Coordinates of N, CA, C and O in Angstrom, one line a residue:
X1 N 183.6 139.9 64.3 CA 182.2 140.0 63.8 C 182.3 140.1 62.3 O 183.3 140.5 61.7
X2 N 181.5 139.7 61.8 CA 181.3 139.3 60.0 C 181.1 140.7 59.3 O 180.2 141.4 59.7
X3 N 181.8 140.9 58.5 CA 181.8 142.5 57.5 C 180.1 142.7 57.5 O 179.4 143.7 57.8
X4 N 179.7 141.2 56.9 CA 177.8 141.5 56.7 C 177.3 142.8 57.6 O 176.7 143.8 57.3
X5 N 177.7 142.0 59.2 CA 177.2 142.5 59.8 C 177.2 143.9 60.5 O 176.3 144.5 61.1
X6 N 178.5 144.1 60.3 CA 178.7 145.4 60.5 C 178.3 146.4 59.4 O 178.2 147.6 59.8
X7 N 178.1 146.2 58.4 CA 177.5 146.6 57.1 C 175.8 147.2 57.7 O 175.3 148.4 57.6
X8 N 175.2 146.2 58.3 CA 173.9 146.0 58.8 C 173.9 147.5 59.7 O 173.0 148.3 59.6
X9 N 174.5 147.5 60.1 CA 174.2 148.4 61.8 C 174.0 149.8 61.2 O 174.5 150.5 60.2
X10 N 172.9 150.0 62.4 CA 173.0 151.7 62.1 C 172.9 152.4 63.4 O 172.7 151.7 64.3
X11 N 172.9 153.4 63.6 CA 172.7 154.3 64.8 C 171.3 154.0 65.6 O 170.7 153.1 65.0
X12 N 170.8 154.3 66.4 CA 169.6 153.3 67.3 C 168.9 154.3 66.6 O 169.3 155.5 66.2
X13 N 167.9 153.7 66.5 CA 166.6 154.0 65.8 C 166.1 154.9 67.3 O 166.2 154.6 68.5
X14 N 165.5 156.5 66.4 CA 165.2 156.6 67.5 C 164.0 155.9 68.2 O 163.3 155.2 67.6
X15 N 164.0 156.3 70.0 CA 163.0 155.6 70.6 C 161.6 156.0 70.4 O 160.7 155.3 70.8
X16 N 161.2 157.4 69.7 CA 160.1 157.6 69.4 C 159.5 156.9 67.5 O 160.1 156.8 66.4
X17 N 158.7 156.8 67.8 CA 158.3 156.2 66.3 C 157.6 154.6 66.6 O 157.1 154.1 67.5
X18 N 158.0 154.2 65.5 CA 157.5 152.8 65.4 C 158.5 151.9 65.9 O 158.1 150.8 66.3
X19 N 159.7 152.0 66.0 CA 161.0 150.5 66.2 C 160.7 150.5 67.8 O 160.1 151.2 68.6
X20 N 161.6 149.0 67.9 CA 160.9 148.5 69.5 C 161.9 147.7 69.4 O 162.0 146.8 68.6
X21 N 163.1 148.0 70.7 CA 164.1 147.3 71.3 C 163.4 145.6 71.4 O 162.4 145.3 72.1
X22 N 164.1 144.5 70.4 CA 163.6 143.1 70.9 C 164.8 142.8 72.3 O 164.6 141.7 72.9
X23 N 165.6 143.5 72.6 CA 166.1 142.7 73.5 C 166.9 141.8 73.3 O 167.2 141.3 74.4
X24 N 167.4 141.3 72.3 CA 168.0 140.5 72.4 C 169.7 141.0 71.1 O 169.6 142.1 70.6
X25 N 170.5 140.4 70.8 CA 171.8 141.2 69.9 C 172.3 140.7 69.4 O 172.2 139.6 69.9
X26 N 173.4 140.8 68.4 CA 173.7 140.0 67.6 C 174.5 138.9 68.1 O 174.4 137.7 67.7
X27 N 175.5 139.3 69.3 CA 175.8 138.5 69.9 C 175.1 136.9 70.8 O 175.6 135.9 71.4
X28 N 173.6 137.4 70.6 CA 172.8 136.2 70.9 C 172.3 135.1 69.9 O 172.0 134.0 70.2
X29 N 172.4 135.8 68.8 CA 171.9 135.4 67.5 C 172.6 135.2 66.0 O 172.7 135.8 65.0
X30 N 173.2 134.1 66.4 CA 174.5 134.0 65.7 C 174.0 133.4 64.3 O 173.0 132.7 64.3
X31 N 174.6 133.8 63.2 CA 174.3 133.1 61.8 C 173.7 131.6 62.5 O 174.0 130.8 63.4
X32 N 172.7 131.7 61.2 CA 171.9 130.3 61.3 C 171.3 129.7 62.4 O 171.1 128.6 62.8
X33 N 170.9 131.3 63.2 CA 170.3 130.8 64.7 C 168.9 131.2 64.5 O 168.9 131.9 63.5
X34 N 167.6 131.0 65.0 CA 166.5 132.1 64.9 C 166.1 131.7 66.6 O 166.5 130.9 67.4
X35 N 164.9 133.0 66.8 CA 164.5 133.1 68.3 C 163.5 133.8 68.1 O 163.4 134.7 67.3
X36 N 162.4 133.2 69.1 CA 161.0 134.1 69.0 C 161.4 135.5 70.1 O 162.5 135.6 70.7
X37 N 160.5 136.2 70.0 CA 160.2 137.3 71.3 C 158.8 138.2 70.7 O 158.3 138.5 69.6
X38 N 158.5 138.5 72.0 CA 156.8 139.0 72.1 C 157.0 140.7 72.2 O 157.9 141.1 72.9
X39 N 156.4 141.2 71.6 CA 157.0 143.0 71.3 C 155.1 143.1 71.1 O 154.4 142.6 70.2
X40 N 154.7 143.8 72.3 CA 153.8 144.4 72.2 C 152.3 143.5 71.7 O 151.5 144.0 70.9
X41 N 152.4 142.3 72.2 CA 151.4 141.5 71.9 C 151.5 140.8 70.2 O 150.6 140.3 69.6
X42 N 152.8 141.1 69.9 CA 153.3 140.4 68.3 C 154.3 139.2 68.8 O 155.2 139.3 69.6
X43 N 153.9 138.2 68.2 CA 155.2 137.1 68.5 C 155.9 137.3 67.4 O 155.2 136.9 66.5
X44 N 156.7 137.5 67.2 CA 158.7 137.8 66.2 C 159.1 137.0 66.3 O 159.1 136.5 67.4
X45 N 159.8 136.2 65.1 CA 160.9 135.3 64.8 C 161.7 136.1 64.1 O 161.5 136.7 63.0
X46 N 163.2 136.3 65.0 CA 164.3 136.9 64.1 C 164.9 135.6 63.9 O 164.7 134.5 64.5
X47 N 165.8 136.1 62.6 CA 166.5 134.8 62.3 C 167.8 135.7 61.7 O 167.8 136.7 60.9
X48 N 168.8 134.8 62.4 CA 169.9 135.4 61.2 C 170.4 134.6 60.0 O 170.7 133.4 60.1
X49 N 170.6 135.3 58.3 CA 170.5 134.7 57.5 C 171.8 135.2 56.6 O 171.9 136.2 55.8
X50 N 172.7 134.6 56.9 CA 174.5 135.0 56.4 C 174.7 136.5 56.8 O 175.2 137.4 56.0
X51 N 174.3 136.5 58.3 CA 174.8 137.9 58.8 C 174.0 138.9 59.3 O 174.2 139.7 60.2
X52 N 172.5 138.8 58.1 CA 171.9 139.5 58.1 C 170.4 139.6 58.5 O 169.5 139.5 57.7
X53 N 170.3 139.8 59.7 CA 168.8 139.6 60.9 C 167.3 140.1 59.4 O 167.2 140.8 58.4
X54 N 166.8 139.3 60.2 CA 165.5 139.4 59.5 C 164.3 138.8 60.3 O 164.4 137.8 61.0
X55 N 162.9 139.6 60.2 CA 162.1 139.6 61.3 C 160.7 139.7 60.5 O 160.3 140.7 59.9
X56 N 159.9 138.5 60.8 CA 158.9 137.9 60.5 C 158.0 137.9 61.7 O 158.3 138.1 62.8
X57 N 156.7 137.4 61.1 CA 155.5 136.8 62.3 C 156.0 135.3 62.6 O 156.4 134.7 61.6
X58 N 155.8 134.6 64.1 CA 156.5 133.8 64.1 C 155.0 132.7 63.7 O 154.6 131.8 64.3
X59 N 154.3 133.2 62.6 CA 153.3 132.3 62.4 C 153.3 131.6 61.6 O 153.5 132.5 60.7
X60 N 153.3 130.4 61.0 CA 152.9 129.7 59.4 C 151.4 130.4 58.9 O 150.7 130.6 59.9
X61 N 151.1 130.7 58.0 CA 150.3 131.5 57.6 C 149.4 130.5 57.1 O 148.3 130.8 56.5
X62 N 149.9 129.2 57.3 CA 149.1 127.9 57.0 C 148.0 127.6 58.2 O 146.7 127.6 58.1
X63 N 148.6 127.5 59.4 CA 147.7 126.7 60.1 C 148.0 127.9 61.9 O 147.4 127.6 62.9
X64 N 148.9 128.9 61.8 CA 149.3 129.6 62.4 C 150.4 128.4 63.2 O 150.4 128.4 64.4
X65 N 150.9 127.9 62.7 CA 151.9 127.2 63.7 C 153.2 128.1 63.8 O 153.5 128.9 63.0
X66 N 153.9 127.7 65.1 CA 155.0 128.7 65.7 C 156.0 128.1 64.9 O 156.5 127.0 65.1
X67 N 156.4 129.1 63.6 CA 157.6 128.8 63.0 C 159.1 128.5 63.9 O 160.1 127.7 63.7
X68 N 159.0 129.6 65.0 CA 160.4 129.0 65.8 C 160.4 127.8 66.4 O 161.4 127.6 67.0
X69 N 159.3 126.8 66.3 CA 159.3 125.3 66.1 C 159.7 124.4 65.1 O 159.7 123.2 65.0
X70 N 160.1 125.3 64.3 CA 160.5 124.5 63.0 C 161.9 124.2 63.0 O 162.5 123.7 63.9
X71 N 162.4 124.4 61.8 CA 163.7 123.8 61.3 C 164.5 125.3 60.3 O 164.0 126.1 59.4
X72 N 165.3 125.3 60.7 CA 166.1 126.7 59.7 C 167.7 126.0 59.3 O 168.5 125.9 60.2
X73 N 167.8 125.7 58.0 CA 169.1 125.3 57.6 C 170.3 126.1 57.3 O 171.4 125.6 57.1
X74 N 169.8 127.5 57.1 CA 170.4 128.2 57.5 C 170.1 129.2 55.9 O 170.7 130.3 55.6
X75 N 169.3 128.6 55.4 CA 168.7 129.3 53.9 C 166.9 129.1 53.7 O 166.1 129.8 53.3
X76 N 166.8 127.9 54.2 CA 165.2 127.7 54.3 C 164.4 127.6 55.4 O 164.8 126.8 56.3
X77 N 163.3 128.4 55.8 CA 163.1 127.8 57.3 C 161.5 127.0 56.8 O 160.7 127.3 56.0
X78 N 161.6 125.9 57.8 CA 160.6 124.9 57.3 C 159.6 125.1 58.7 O 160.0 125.4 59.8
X79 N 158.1 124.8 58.1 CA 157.3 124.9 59.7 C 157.1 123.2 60.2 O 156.4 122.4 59.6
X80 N 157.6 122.9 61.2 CA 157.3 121.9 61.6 C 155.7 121.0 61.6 O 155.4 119.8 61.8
X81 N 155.1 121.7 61.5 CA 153.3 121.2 61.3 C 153.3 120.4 59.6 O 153.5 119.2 59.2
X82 N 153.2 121.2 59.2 CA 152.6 120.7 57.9 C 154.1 120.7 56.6 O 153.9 120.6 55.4
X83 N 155.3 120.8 57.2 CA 157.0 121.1 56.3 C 156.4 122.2 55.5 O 156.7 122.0 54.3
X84 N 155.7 123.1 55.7 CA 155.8 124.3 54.3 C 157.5 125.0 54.3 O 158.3 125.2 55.2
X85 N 157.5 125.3 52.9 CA 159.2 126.1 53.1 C 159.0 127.6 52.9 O 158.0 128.1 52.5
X86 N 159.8 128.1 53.2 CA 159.8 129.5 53.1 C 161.5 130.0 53.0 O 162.4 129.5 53.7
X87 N 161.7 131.0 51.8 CA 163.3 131.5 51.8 C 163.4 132.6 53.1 O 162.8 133.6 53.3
X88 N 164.6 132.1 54.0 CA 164.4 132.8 55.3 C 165.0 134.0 54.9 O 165.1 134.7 55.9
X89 N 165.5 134.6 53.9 CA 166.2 136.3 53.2 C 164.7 137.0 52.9 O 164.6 138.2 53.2
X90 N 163.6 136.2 52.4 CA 162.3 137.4 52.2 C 161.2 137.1 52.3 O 160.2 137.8 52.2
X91 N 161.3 135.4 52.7 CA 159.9 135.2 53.6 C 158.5 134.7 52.5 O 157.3 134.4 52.7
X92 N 159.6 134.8 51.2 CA 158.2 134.2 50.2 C 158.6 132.6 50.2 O 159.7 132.0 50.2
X93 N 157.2 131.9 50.0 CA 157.0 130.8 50.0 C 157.6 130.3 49.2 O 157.7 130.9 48.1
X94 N 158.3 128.9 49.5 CA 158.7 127.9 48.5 C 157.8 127.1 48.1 O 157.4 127.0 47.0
X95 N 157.3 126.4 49.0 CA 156.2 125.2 48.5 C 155.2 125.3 50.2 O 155.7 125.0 51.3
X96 N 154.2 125.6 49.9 CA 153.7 126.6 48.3 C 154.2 127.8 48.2 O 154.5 128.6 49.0
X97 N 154.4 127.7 46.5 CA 155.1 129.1 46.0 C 154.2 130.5 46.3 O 154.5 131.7 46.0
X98 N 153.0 130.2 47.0 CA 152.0 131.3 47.0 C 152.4 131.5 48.2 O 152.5 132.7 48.3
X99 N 152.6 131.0 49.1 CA 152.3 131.6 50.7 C 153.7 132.7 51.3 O 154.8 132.5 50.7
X100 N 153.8 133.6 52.1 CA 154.0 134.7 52.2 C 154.4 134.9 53.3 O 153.3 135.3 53.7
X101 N 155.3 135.0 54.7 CA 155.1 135.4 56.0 C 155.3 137.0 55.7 O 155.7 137.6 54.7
X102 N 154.9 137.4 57.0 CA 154.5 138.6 57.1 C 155.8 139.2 57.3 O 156.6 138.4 57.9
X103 N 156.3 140.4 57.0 CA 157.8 140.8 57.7 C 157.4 142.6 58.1 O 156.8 143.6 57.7
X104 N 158.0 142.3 59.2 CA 158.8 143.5 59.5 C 160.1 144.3 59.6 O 161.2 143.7 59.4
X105 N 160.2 145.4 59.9 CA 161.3 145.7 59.2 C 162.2 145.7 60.6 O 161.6 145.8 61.7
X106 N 164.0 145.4 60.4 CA 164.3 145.1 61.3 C 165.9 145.6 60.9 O 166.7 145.4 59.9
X107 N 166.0 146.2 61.9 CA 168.0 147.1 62.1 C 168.8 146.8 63.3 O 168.4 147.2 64.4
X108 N 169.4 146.5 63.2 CA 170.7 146.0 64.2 C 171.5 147.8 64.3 O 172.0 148.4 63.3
X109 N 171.4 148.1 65.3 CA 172.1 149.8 65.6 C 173.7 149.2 66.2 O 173.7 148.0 66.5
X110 N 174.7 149.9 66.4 CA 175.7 150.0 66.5 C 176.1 148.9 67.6 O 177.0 148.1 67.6
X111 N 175.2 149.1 68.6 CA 175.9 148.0 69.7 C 175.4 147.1 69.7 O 175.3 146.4 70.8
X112 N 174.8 146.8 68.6 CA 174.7 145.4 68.0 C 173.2 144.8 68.7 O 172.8 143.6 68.6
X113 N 172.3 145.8 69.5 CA 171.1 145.6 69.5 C 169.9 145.4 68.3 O 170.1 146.0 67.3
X114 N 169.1 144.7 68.4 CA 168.2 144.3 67.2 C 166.8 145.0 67.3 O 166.2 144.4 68.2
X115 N 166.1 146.0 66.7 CA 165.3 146.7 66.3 C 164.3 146.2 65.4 O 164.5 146.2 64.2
X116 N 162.9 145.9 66.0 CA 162.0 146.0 64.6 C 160.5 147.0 65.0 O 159.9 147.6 65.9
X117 N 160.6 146.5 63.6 CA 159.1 148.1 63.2 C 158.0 146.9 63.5 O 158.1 145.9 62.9
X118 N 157.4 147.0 64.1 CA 155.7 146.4 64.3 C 154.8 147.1 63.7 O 153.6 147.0 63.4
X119 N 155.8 148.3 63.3 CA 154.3 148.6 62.6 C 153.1 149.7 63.0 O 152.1 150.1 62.4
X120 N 153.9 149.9 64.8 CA 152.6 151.3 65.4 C 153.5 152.3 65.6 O 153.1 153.3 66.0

C-alpha cells in the first residue's frame, strides 16, 4: 500500500454522528479509479487522487449530469455532457473557472474502509 495512503487512515469514525460506511475500501478503489454509491438518498463519487480518496456529489453542477460518467485522468475529472473540467484534489472548476462540486468530507479508517460526512 502507498505511504499516501496509510498517511490517510484514521481509527473508524465513530458510528454515531454524521460519517456513513460507503462500503466500499481502498482496496476497491485503486489510484485513478472513481465509483458512485448512494448514502442515504446522496449519490457520492469517490475518486482516488495520488492515494488520496476524495468525495463529491456525483453531479455536474451544470446540467446535473452523473460525473461518474465521465472521464478522470487521474488529475482532472471531465463531465461527459457538456466536457466541463474540474481538479479532482478540490473540486473547483477548471473551465469554467467558476463552477464548484460540492464535497464532502471523507476518511479512510484503518482497515482501509472509506467514510464520508453527508452532512446529517
Amino acid at each position: 500500500m502507498a505511504a499516501s495512503q496509510a498517511a490517510q487512515r484514521d481509527p473508524a469514525p465513530a458510528a454515531a454522528g454524521r460519517w456513513r460506511d460507503t462500503g466500499v475500501t481502498l482496496d476497491d478503489l485503486w489510484e485513478g479509479d472513481m465509483t458512485s454509491v448512494t448514502i442515504e438518498g446522496d449519490d457520492v463519487l469517490l475518486i482516488n487522487v495520488a492515494g488520496q480518496v476524495r468525495a463529491y456529489t456525483n453531479l455536474c453542477p451544470h446540467q446535473d449530469g452523473p460525473l461518474a460518467d465521465g472521464d478522470f485522468d487521474g488529475q482532472t475529472l471531465t463531465c461527459l455532457r457538456h466536457l466541463w473540467e474540474f481538479d479532482a484534489s478540490t473540486g473547483c472548476g477548471i473551465n469554467p473557472a467558476n463552477a464548484q462540486l460540492k464535497v464532502f468530507g471523507c476518511k479512510v479508517d484503518e482497515s482501509g474502509a472509506i467514510w464520508v460526512d453527508i452532512g446529517r
